[in-house]
Amino acid sequence: MQSLLQPIRNFLQVETPAGWLTEASKPENLEVLLIDHLVCELKAAQSAMLLIRRYAVDEASGQALLAWLKPFEDFTYRQVGEWRDLARHQKLSKHMLPRNDAPYSHDLIDKMVLLIKEELHHFYQVLEIMAELNIPYRNVSSSRYARGLLSHVRTHEPATLVDKLICGAYIEARSCERFAALAPLVPTRLGQFYESLLRSEARHYQDYLTLAESLAGESIQQRVDYFGQIEADLIRTSDDELRFHSGVPAAA
């Protein structure tokens, strides 16, 4: 685990504050933490899908991506469907066709489709754990974290895509760091699950950075450092509510 975590800790500018870990590990906060984690898995899949649709594939492939995620979105945002039925929807039914005008399409498609598959699988695994712990799904508000990062994305291409990929790297890296930090503090079953997520999540952040560097055609370190400062501020400052990517809850 340490070999996976060290590059992530080097990438992130701050560690998760002890105050956040104290609140997140309290039994009374397990419900909201799991539900928010569940939604974060879906949002990660949605973000990858939007990148593919916006930058990489033809219209028919884009529609297939929308159809792939629709049952998960229906369950999460509209509370439609039975969660166990989602096991049948974890695979993409259509081969993605790259657009001719996007030379980086193949790399983006390959990495993001794999990421979507893994995030949807993790989504289902969180639901399984929630069922084991008798935690029903309900809507919870989202944190300011992802919005706080994406609000600083540049508005001209290819800089927009480069920045979005860097933001994706930070979100995945922070998730990985928090899985590792929480694992020994939560019930054993959940801690084992968090440890199992480290390998895929560690690769996700690296995939995002590799794509960003390749697309930029030059060093992206300045932008990585820039978003690293923003991410660190979001983690260090207080938040009104505890969420998986929030800062320390103000009540703490």
PDB file of C-alpha atoms in Angstrom:
ATOM      1  CA  MET A   1       0.000   0.000   0.000  1.00  0.00           C
ATOM      2  CA  GLN A   2       2.798   2.419   0.846  1.00  0.00           C
ATOM      3  CA  SER A   3       4.308   2.079  -2.622  1.00  0.00           C
ATOM      4  CA  LEU A   4       0.963   3.173  -4.083  1.00  0.00           C
ATOM      5  CA  LEU A   5       0.443   5.977  -1.611  1.00  0.00           C
ATOM      6  CA  GLN A   6       3.825   7.683  -1.677  1.00  0.00           C
ATOM      7  CA  PRO A   7       3.478   9.145  -5.214  1.00  0.00           C
ATOM      8  CA  ILE A   8      -0.022  10.323  -4.319  1.00  0.00           C
ATOM      9  CA  ARG A   9       1.174  12.026  -1.154  1.00  0.00           C
ATOM     10  CA  ASN A  10       3.941  13.661  -3.170  1.00  0.00           C
ATOM     11  CA  PHE A  11       1.359  14.860  -5.703  1.00  0.00           C
ATOM     12  CA  LEU A  12      -1.066  16.306  -3.155  1.00  0.00           C
ATOM     13  CA  GLN A  13       0.115  19.455  -1.412  1.00  0.00           C
ATOM     14  CA  VAL A  14      -1.570  18.703   1.929  1.00  0.00           C
ATOM     15  CA  GLU A  15      -2.683  15.620   3.818  1.00  0.00           C
ATOM     16  CA  THR A  16      -6.250  15.241   5.006  1.00  0.00           C
ATOM     17  CA  PRO A  17      -6.556  17.152   8.307  1.00  0.00           C
ATOM     18  CA  ALA A  18      -6.956  15.138  11.494  1.00  0.00           C
ATOM     19  CA  GLY A  19     -10.200  16.989  12.212  1.00  0.00           C
ATOM     20  CA  TRP A  20     -11.813  15.621   9.056  1.00  0.00           C
ATOM     21  CA  LEU A  21     -10.723  12.073   9.891  1.00  0.00           C
ATOM     22  CA  THR A  22     -12.104  12.403  13.414  1.00  0.00           C
ATOM     23  CA  GLU A  23     -15.527  13.426  12.104  1.00  0.00           C
ATOM     24  CA  ALA A  24     -15.546  10.969   9.194  1.00  0.00           C
ATOM     25  CA  SER A  25     -14.761   8.001  11.448  1.00  0.00           C
ATOM     26  CA  LYS A  26     -17.630   8.677  13.887  1.00  0.00           C
ATOM     27  CA  PRO A  27     -20.298   5.934  13.606  1.00  0.00           C
ATOM     28  CA  GLU A  28     -23.087   8.511  13.348  1.00  0.00           C
ATOM     29  CA  ASN A  29     -21.458   9.963  10.216  1.00  0.00           C
ATOM     30  CA  LEU A  30     -20.998   6.667   8.396  1.00  0.00           C
ATOM     31  CA  GLU A  31     -24.340   6.944   6.602  1.00  0.00           C
ATOM     32  CA  VAL A  32     -23.730  10.317   4.971  1.00  0.00           C
ATOM     33  CA  LEU A  33     -20.131   9.429   4.174  1.00  0.00           C
ATOM     34  CA  LEU A  34     -21.137   6.253   2.336  1.00  0.00           C
ATOM     35  CA  ILE A  35     -23.957   7.928   0.448  1.00  0.00           C
ATOM     36  CA  ASP A  36     -21.696  10.771  -0.642  1.00  0.00           C
ATOM     37  CA  HIS A  37     -19.001   8.279  -1.643  1.00  0.00           C
ATOM     38  CA  LEU A  38     -21.612   6.456  -3.718  1.00  0.00           C
ATOM     39  CA  VAL A  39     -22.570   9.630  -5.553  1.00  0.00           C
ATOM     40  CA  CYS A  40     -18.902  10.532  -6.066  1.00  0.00           C
ATOM     41  CA  GLU A  41     -18.369   7.240  -7.895  1.00  0.00           C
ATOM     42  CA  LEU A  42     -21.206   8.094 -10.261  1.00  0.00           C
ATOM     43  CA  LYS A  43     -19.967  11.642 -10.758  1.00  0.00           C
ATOM     44  CA  ALA A  44     -16.513  10.315 -11.628  1.00  0.00           C
ATOM     45  CA  ALA A  45     -18.099   8.097 -14.285  1.00  0.00           C
ATOM     46  CA  GLN A  46     -20.187  11.008 -15.564  1.00  0.00           C
ATOM     47  CA  SER A  47     -17.167  13.289 -15.804  1.00  0.00           C
ATOM     48  CA  ALA A  48     -15.270  10.702 -17.835  1.00  0.00           C
ATOM     49  CA  MET A  49     -18.300  10.179 -20.065  1.00  0.00           C
ATOM     50  CA  LEU A  50     -18.639  13.911 -20.704  1.00  0.00           C
ATOM     51  CA  LEU A  51     -14.986  14.134 -21.715  1.00  0.00           C
ATOM     52  CA  ILE A  52     -15.385  11.284 -24.187  1.00  0.00           C
ATOM     53  CA  ARG A  53     -18.592  12.709 -25.645  1.00  0.00           C
ATOM     54  CA  ARG A  54     -17.234  16.245 -25.874  1.00  0.00           C
ATOM     55  CA  TYR A  55     -13.824  15.480 -27.281  1.00  0.00           C
ATOM     56  CA  ALA A  56     -13.505  11.967 -28.669  1.00  0.00           C
ATOM     57  CA  VAL A  57     -16.448  10.028 -30.151  1.00  0.00           C
ATOM     58  CA  ASP A  58     -19.102  10.250 -32.829  1.00  0.00           C
ATOM     59  CA  GLU A  59     -22.763  10.973 -32.101  1.00  0.00           C
ATOM     60  CA  ALA A  60     -23.907   7.340 -32.000  1.00  0.00           C
ATOM     61  CA  SER A  61     -21.161   6.444 -29.535  1.00  0.00           C
ATOM     62  CA  GLY A  62     -22.115   9.427 -27.403  1.00  0.00           C
ATOM     63  CA  GLN A  63     -25.702   8.229 -27.232  1.00  0.00           C
ATOM     64  CA  ALA A  64     -24.518   4.771 -26.207  1.00  0.00           C
ATOM     65  CA  LEU A  65     -22.571   6.334 -23.354  1.00  0.00           C
ATOM     66  CA  LEU A  66     -25.662   8.207 -22.187  1.00  0.00           C
ATOM     67  CA  ALA A  67     -27.694   5.004 -22.249  1.00  0.00           C
ATOM     68  CA  TRP A  68     -24.978   3.176 -20.293  1.00  0.00           C
ATOM     69  CA  LEU A  69     -25.129   5.560 -17.368  1.00  0.00           C
ATOM     70  CA  LYS A  70     -28.867   6.246 -17.430  1.00  0.00           C
ATOM     71  CA  PRO A  71     -29.945   3.428 -15.036  1.00  0.00           C
ATOM     72  CA  PHE A  72     -27.385   4.611 -12.474  1.00  0.00           C
ATOM     73  CA  GLU A  73     -28.507   8.222 -12.852  1.00  0.00           C
ATOM     74  CA  ASP A  74     -32.165   7.225 -12.600  1.00  0.00           C
ATOM     75  CA  PHE A  75     -31.500   5.403  -9.336  1.00  0.00           C
ATOM     76  CA  THR A  76     -29.337   8.171  -7.854  1.00  0.00           C
ATOM     77  CA  TYR A  77     -31.131  11.346  -8.903  1.00  0.00           C
ATOM     78  CA  ARG A  78     -34.701  10.154  -9.425  1.00  0.00           C
ATOM     79  CA  GLN A  79     -34.757   7.104  -7.129  1.00  0.00           C
ATOM     80  CA  VAL A  80     -36.114   4.972  -9.945  1.00  0.00           C
ATOM     81  CA  GLY A  81     -35.347   1.257 -10.089  1.00  0.00           C
ATOM     82  CA  GLU A  82     -34.015  -1.459  -7.802  1.00  0.00           C
ATOM     83  CA  TRP A  83     -30.335  -1.178  -6.954  1.00  0.00           C
ATOM     84  CA  ARG A  84     -29.628  -4.879  -7.474  1.00  0.00           C
ATOM     85  CA  ASP A  85     -30.723  -4.564 -11.094  1.00  0.00           C
ATOM     86  CA  LEU A  86     -27.773  -2.242 -11.724  1.00  0.00           C
ATOM     87  CA  ALA A  87     -25.485  -5.274 -11.791  1.00  0.00           C
ATOM     88  CA  ARG A  88     -26.787  -5.920 -15.315  1.00  0.00           C
ATOM     89  CA  HIS A  89     -25.731  -2.478 -16.562  1.00  0.00           C
ATOM     90  CA  GLN A  90     -22.039  -2.361 -15.724  1.00  0.00           C
ATOM     91  CA  LYS A  91     -20.803  -3.114 -19.248  1.00  0.00           C
ATOM     92  CA  LEU A  92     -20.835  -0.912 -22.327  1.00  0.00           C
ATOM     93  CA  SER A  93     -22.777  -2.569 -25.147  1.00  0.00           C
ATOM     94  CA  LYS A  94     -21.282  -0.640 -28.086  1.00  0.00           C
ATOM     95  CA  HIS A  95     -17.750  -0.165 -29.389  1.00  0.00           C
ATOM     96  CA  MET A  96     -16.718   3.485 -29.255  1.00  0.00           C
ATOM     97  CA  LEU A  97     -15.912   5.075 -32.629  1.00  0.00           C
ATOM     98  CA  PRO A  98     -13.424   7.971 -32.460  1.00  0.00           C
ATOM     99  CA  ARG A  99     -14.016  11.233 -34.247  1.00  0.00           C
ATOM    100  CA  ASN A 100     -11.694  11.930 -37.161  1.00  0.00           C
ATOM    101  CA  ASP A 101     -10.937  15.484 -36.035  1.00  0.00           C
ATOM    102  CA  ALA A 102      -9.555  14.508 -32.619  1.00  0.00           C
ATOM    103  CA  PRO A 103      -6.080  12.962 -32.910  1.00  0.00           C
ATOM    104  CA  TYR A 104      -5.998  12.078 -29.205  1.00  0.00           C
ATOM    105  CA  SER A 105      -9.346  10.215 -29.328  1.00  0.00           C
ATOM    106  CA  HIS A 106      -8.005   6.688 -28.945  1.00  0.00           C
ATOM    107  CA  ASP A 107      -6.056   7.355 -25.734  1.00  0.00           C
ATOM    108  CA  LEU A 108      -8.899   9.347 -24.223  1.00  0.00           C
ATOM    109  CA  ILE A 109     -11.475   6.692 -25.094  1.00  0.00           C
ATOM    110  CA  ASP A 110      -9.392   3.755 -23.883  1.00  0.00           C
ATOM    111  CA  LYS A 111      -8.536   5.263 -20.513  1.00  0.00           C
ATOM    112  CA  MET A 112     -11.906   6.889 -19.815  1.00  0.00           C
ATOM    113  CA  VAL A 113     -14.047   3.878 -20.812  1.00  0.00           C
ATOM    114  CA  LEU A 114     -12.014   1.691 -18.455  1.00  0.00           C
ATOM    115  CA  LEU A 115     -12.400   4.321 -15.742  1.00  0.00           C
ATOM    116  CA  ILE A 116     -16.180   4.432 -16.226  1.00  0.00           C
ATOM    117  CA  LYS A 117     -16.431   0.639 -15.955  1.00  0.00           C
ATOM    118  CA  GLU A 118     -14.472   0.658 -12.715  1.00  0.00           C
ATOM    119  CA  GLU A 119     -16.387   3.582 -11.198  1.00  0.00           C
ATOM    120  CA  LEU A 120     -19.744   1.949 -11.937  1.00  0.00           C
ATOM    121  CA  HIS A 121     -18.495  -1.287 -10.408  1.00  0.00           C
ATOM    122  CA  HIS A 122     -17.378   0.624  -7.320  1.00  0.00           C
ATOM    123  CA  PHE A 123     -20.792   2.332  -7.234  1.00  0.00           C
ATOM    124  CA  TYR A 124     -22.448  -1.072  -7.036  1.00  0.00           C
ATOM    125  CA  GLN A 125     -19.990  -2.275  -4.402  1.00  0.00           C
ATOM    126  CA  VAL A 126     -20.825   0.709  -2.189  1.00  0.00           C
ATOM    127  CA  LEU A 127     -24.516  -0.142  -2.537  1.00  0.00           C
ATOM    128  CA  GLU A 128     -23.757  -3.707  -1.436  1.00  0.00           C
ATOM    129  CA  ILE A 129     -21.996  -2.440   1.678  1.00  0.00           C
ATOM    130  CA  MET A 130     -24.824  -0.030   2.410  1.00  0.00           C
ATOM    131  CA  ALA A 131     -27.274  -2.943   2.196  1.00  0.00           C
ATOM    132  CA  GLU A 132     -25.127  -4.989   4.585  1.00  0.00           C
ATOM    133  CA  LEU A 133     -25.119  -2.096   7.060  1.00  0.00           C
ATOM    134  CA  ASN A 134     -28.863  -1.414   6.589  1.00  0.00           C
ATOM    135  CA  ILE A 135     -28.187   2.074   5.253  1.00  0.00           C
ATOM    136  CA  PRO A 136     -30.922   3.155   2.811  1.00  0.00           C
ATOM    137  CA  TYR A 137     -30.081   5.461  -0.052  1.00  0.00           C
ATOM    138  CA  ARG A 138     -31.287   9.050   0.187  1.00  0.00           C
ATOM    139  CA  ASN A 139     -30.354  12.305  -1.480  1.00  0.00           C
ATOM    140  CA  VAL A 140     -27.583  14.345   0.134  1.00  0.00           C
ATOM    141  CA  SER A 141     -26.211  17.694  -0.950  1.00  0.00           C
ATOM    142  CA  SER A 142     -22.847  17.748  -2.688  1.00  0.00           C
ATOM    143  CA  SER A 143     -19.726  19.455  -1.396  1.00  0.00           C
ATOM    144  CA  ARG A 144     -18.078  22.495  -2.980  1.00  0.00           C
ATOM    145  CA  TYR A 145     -14.903  20.550  -3.754  1.00  0.00           C
ATOM    146  CA  ALA A 146     -15.262  19.620  -7.442  1.00  0.00           C
ATOM    147  CA  ARG A 147     -16.976  22.914  -8.274  1.00  0.00           C
ATOM    148  CA  GLY A 148     -14.188  24.747  -6.507  1.00  0.00           C
ATOM    149  CA  LEU A 149     -11.591  23.088  -8.706  1.00  0.00           C
ATOM    150  CA  LEU A 150     -13.457  23.319 -12.005  1.00  0.00           C
ATOM    151  CA  SER A 151     -14.298  27.001 -11.535  1.00  0.00           C
ATOM    152  CA  HIS A 152     -10.636  27.751 -12.316  1.00  0.00           C
ATOM    153  CA  VAL A 153     -10.527  25.859 -15.624  1.00  0.00           C
ATOM    154  CA  ARG A 154      -9.431  27.980 -18.575  1.00  0.00           C
ATOM    155  CA  THR A 155     -12.037  28.697 -21.268  1.00  0.00           C
ATOM    156  CA  HIS A 156     -10.097  28.088 -24.493  1.00  0.00           C
ATOM    157  CA  GLU A 157      -9.060  24.799 -26.038  1.00  0.00           C
ATOM    158  CA  PRO A 158      -6.977  22.741 -25.664  1.00  0.00           C
ATOM    159  CA  ALA A 159      -6.290  24.443 -22.317  1.00  0.00           C
ATOM    160  CA  THR A 160      -9.824  23.670 -21.116  1.00  0.00           C
ATOM    161  CA  LEU A 161      -9.380  19.944 -21.608  1.00  0.00           C
ATOM    162  CA  VAL A 162      -5.894  19.988 -20.080  1.00  0.00           C
ATOM    163  CA  ASP A 163      -7.223  21.720 -16.959  1.00  0.00           C
ATOM    164  CA  LYS A 164     -10.207  19.386 -16.668  1.00  0.00           C
ATOM    165  CA  LEU A 165      -7.876  16.393 -16.801  1.00  0.00           C
ATOM    166  CA  ILE A 166      -5.664  17.885 -14.092  1.00  0.00           C
ATOM    167  CA  CYS A 167      -8.746  18.475 -11.928  1.00  0.00           C
ATOM    168  CA  GLY A 168      -9.726  14.851 -12.489  1.00  0.00           C
ATOM    169  CA  ALA A 169      -6.283  13.777 -11.329  1.00  0.00           C
ATOM    170  CA  TYR A 170      -6.627  15.712  -8.077  1.00  0.00           C
ATOM    171  CA  ILE A 171     -10.106  14.336  -7.365  1.00  0.00           C
ATOM    172  CA  GLU A 172      -8.932  10.766  -7.882  1.00  0.00           C
ATOM    173  CA  ALA A 173      -5.737  11.265  -5.881  1.00  0.00           C
ATOM    174  CA  ARG A 174      -7.613  12.810  -2.938  1.00  0.00           C
ATOM    175  CA  SER A 175     -10.080   9.921  -2.991  1.00  0.00           C
ATOM    176  CA  CYS A 176      -7.199   7.472  -2.832  1.00  0.00           C
ATOM    177  CA  GLU A 177      -5.503   9.312   0.021  1.00  0.00           C
ATOM    178  CA  ARG A 178      -8.725   9.369   2.034  1.00  0.00           C
ATOM    179  CA  PHE A 179      -9.479   5.690   1.396  1.00  0.00           C
ATOM    180  CA  ALA A 180      -6.099   4.838   2.887  1.00  0.00           C
ATOM    181  CA  ALA A 181      -6.498   7.218   5.831  1.00  0.00           C
ATOM    182  CA  LEU A 182     -10.009   5.999   6.668  1.00  0.00           C
ATOM    183  CA  ALA A 183      -9.406   2.268   6.224  1.00  0.00           C
ATOM    184  CA  PRO A 184      -8.134   1.588   9.769  1.00  0.00           C
ATOM    185  CA  LEU A 185     -10.751   3.876  11.359  1.00  0.00           C
ATOM    186  CA  VAL A 186     -14.003   2.429   9.970  1.00  0.00           C
ATOM    187  CA  PRO A 187     -15.683  -0.988  10.343  1.00  0.00           C
ATOM    188  CA  THR A 188     -13.463  -3.823   9.087  1.00  0.00           C
ATOM    189  CA  ARG A 189     -15.597  -4.689   6.067  1.00  0.00           C
ATOM    190  CA  LEU A 190     -15.571  -1.089   4.864  1.00  0.00           C
ATOM    191  CA  GLY A 191     -11.878  -0.667   5.633  1.00  0.00           C
ATOM    192  CA  GLN A 192     -11.038  -3.701   3.512  1.00  0.00           C
ATOM    193  CA  PHE A 193     -13.120  -2.284   0.683  1.00  0.00           C
ATOM    194  CA  TYR A 194     -11.331   1.061   0.855  1.00  0.00           C
ATOM    195  CA  GLU A 195      -7.982  -0.697   0.683  1.00  0.00           C
ATOM    196  CA  SER A 196      -9.148  -2.646  -2.369  1.00  0.00           C
ATOM    197  CA  LEU A 197      -9.965   0.622  -4.150  1.00  0.00           C
ATOM    198  CA  LEU A 198      -6.434   1.969  -3.847  1.00  0.00           C
ATOM    199  CA  ARG A 199      -4.995   0.198  -6.888  1.00  0.00           C
ATOM    200  CA  SER A 200      -7.562   1.386  -9.411  1.00  0.00           C
ATOM    201  CA  GLU A 201      -7.861   4.872  -7.938  1.00  0.00           C
ATOM    202  CA  ALA A 202      -4.073   5.281  -7.955  1.00  0.00           C
ATOM    203  CA  ARG A 203      -3.981   4.427 -11.647  1.00  0.00           C
ATOM    204  CA  HIS A 204      -6.877   6.781 -12.411  1.00  0.00           C
ATOM    205  CA  TYR A 205      -5.038   9.885 -11.254  1.00  0.00           C
ATOM    206  CA  GLN A 206      -1.977   8.852 -13.243  1.00  0.00           C
ATOM    207  CA  ASP A 207      -4.092   8.271 -16.362  1.00  0.00           C
ATOM    208  CA  TYR A 208      -5.535  11.758 -16.094  1.00  0.00           C
ATOM    209  CA  LEU A 209      -2.069  13.309 -15.786  1.00  0.00           C
ATOM    210  CA  THR A 210      -0.678  11.267 -18.680  1.00  0.00           C
ATOM    211  CA  LEU A 211      -3.517  12.380 -20.926  1.00  0.00           C
ATOM    212  CA  ALA A 212      -3.094  16.021 -19.904  1.00  0.00           C
ATOM    213  CA  GLU A 213       0.648  15.981 -20.594  1.00  0.00           C
ATOM    214  CA  SER A 214       0.167  14.254 -23.938  1.00  0.00           C
ATOM    215  CA  LEU A 215      -2.508  16.683 -25.055  1.00  0.00           C
ATOM    216  CA  ALA A 216      -0.606  19.779 -23.941  1.00  0.00           C
ATOM    217  CA  GLY A 217       2.536  18.723 -25.792  1.00  0.00           C
ATOM    218  CA  GLU A 218       4.613  20.467 -23.130  1.00  0.00           C
ATOM    219  CA  SER A 219       5.146  20.485 -19.405  1.00  0.00           C
ATOM    220  CA  ILE A 220       1.944  20.928 -17.412  1.00  0.00           C
ATOM    221  CA  GLN A 221       3.733  21.340 -14.087  1.00  0.00           C
ATOM    222  CA  GLN A 222       2.758  24.987 -13.718  1.00  0.00           C
ATOM    223  CA  ARG A 223      -0.938  24.120 -14.043  1.00  0.00           C
ATOM    224  CA  VAL A 224      -0.537  21.085 -11.779  1.00  0.00           C
ATOM    225  CA  ASP A 225       0.989  23.326  -9.103  1.00  0.00           C
ATOM    226  CA  TYR A 226      -1.737  25.926  -9.616  1.00  0.00           C
ATOM    227  CA  PHE A 227      -4.572  23.453  -9.112  1.00  0.00           C
ATOM    228  CA  GLY A 228      -2.643  21.839  -6.279  1.00  0.00           C
ATOM    229  CA  GLN A 229      -2.821  25.104  -4.341  1.00  0.00           C
ATOM    230  CA  ILE A 230      -6.549  25.430  -4.994  1.00  0.00           C
ATOM    231  CA  GLU A 231      -7.140  21.822  -3.966  1.00  0.00           C
ATOM    232  CA  ALA A 232      -5.118  22.269  -0.780  1.00  0.00           C
ATOM    233  CA  ASP A 233      -7.132  25.355   0.177  1.00  0.00           C
ATOM    234  CA  LEU A 234     -10.397  23.459  -0.335  1.00  0.00           C
ATOM    235  CA  ILE A 235      -9.157  20.666   1.921  1.00  0.00           C
ATOM    236  CA  ARG A 236      -7.743  22.937   4.640  1.00  0.00           C
ATOM    237  CA  THR A 237     -10.666  25.335   4.971  1.00  0.00           C
ATOM    238  CA  SER A 238     -13.844  24.488   6.854  1.00  0.00           C
ATOM    239  CA  ASP A 239     -17.098  23.267   5.319  1.00  0.00           C
ATOM    240  CA  ASP A 240     -20.638  23.464   6.587  1.00  0.00           C
ATOM    241  CA  GLU A 241     -21.164  19.696   6.238  1.00  0.00           C
ATOM    242  CA  LEU A 242     -19.090  16.533   6.201  1.00  0.00           C
ATOM    243  CA  ARG A 243     -18.662  15.027   2.754  1.00  0.00           C
ATOM    244  CA  PHE A 244     -16.103  12.656   1.289  1.00  0.00           C
ATOM    245  CA  HIS A 245     -14.116  15.491  -0.318  1.00  0.00           C
ATOM    246  CA  SER A 246     -15.041  18.272   2.092  1.00  0.00           C
ATOM    247  CA  GLY A 247     -12.809  20.320   4.285  1.00  0.00           C
ATOM    248  CA  VAL A 248     -13.048  19.952   8.036  1.00  0.00           C
ATOM    249  CA  PRO A 249     -16.715  20.352   9.089  1.00  0.00           C
ATOM    250  CA  ALA A 250     -17.217  23.659  10.855  1.00  0.00           C
ATOM    251  CA  ALA A 251     -19.000  21.910  13.723  1.00  0.00           C
ATOM    252  CA  ALA A 252     -15.778  20.042  14.512  1.00  0.00           C
TER     253      ALA A 252
END
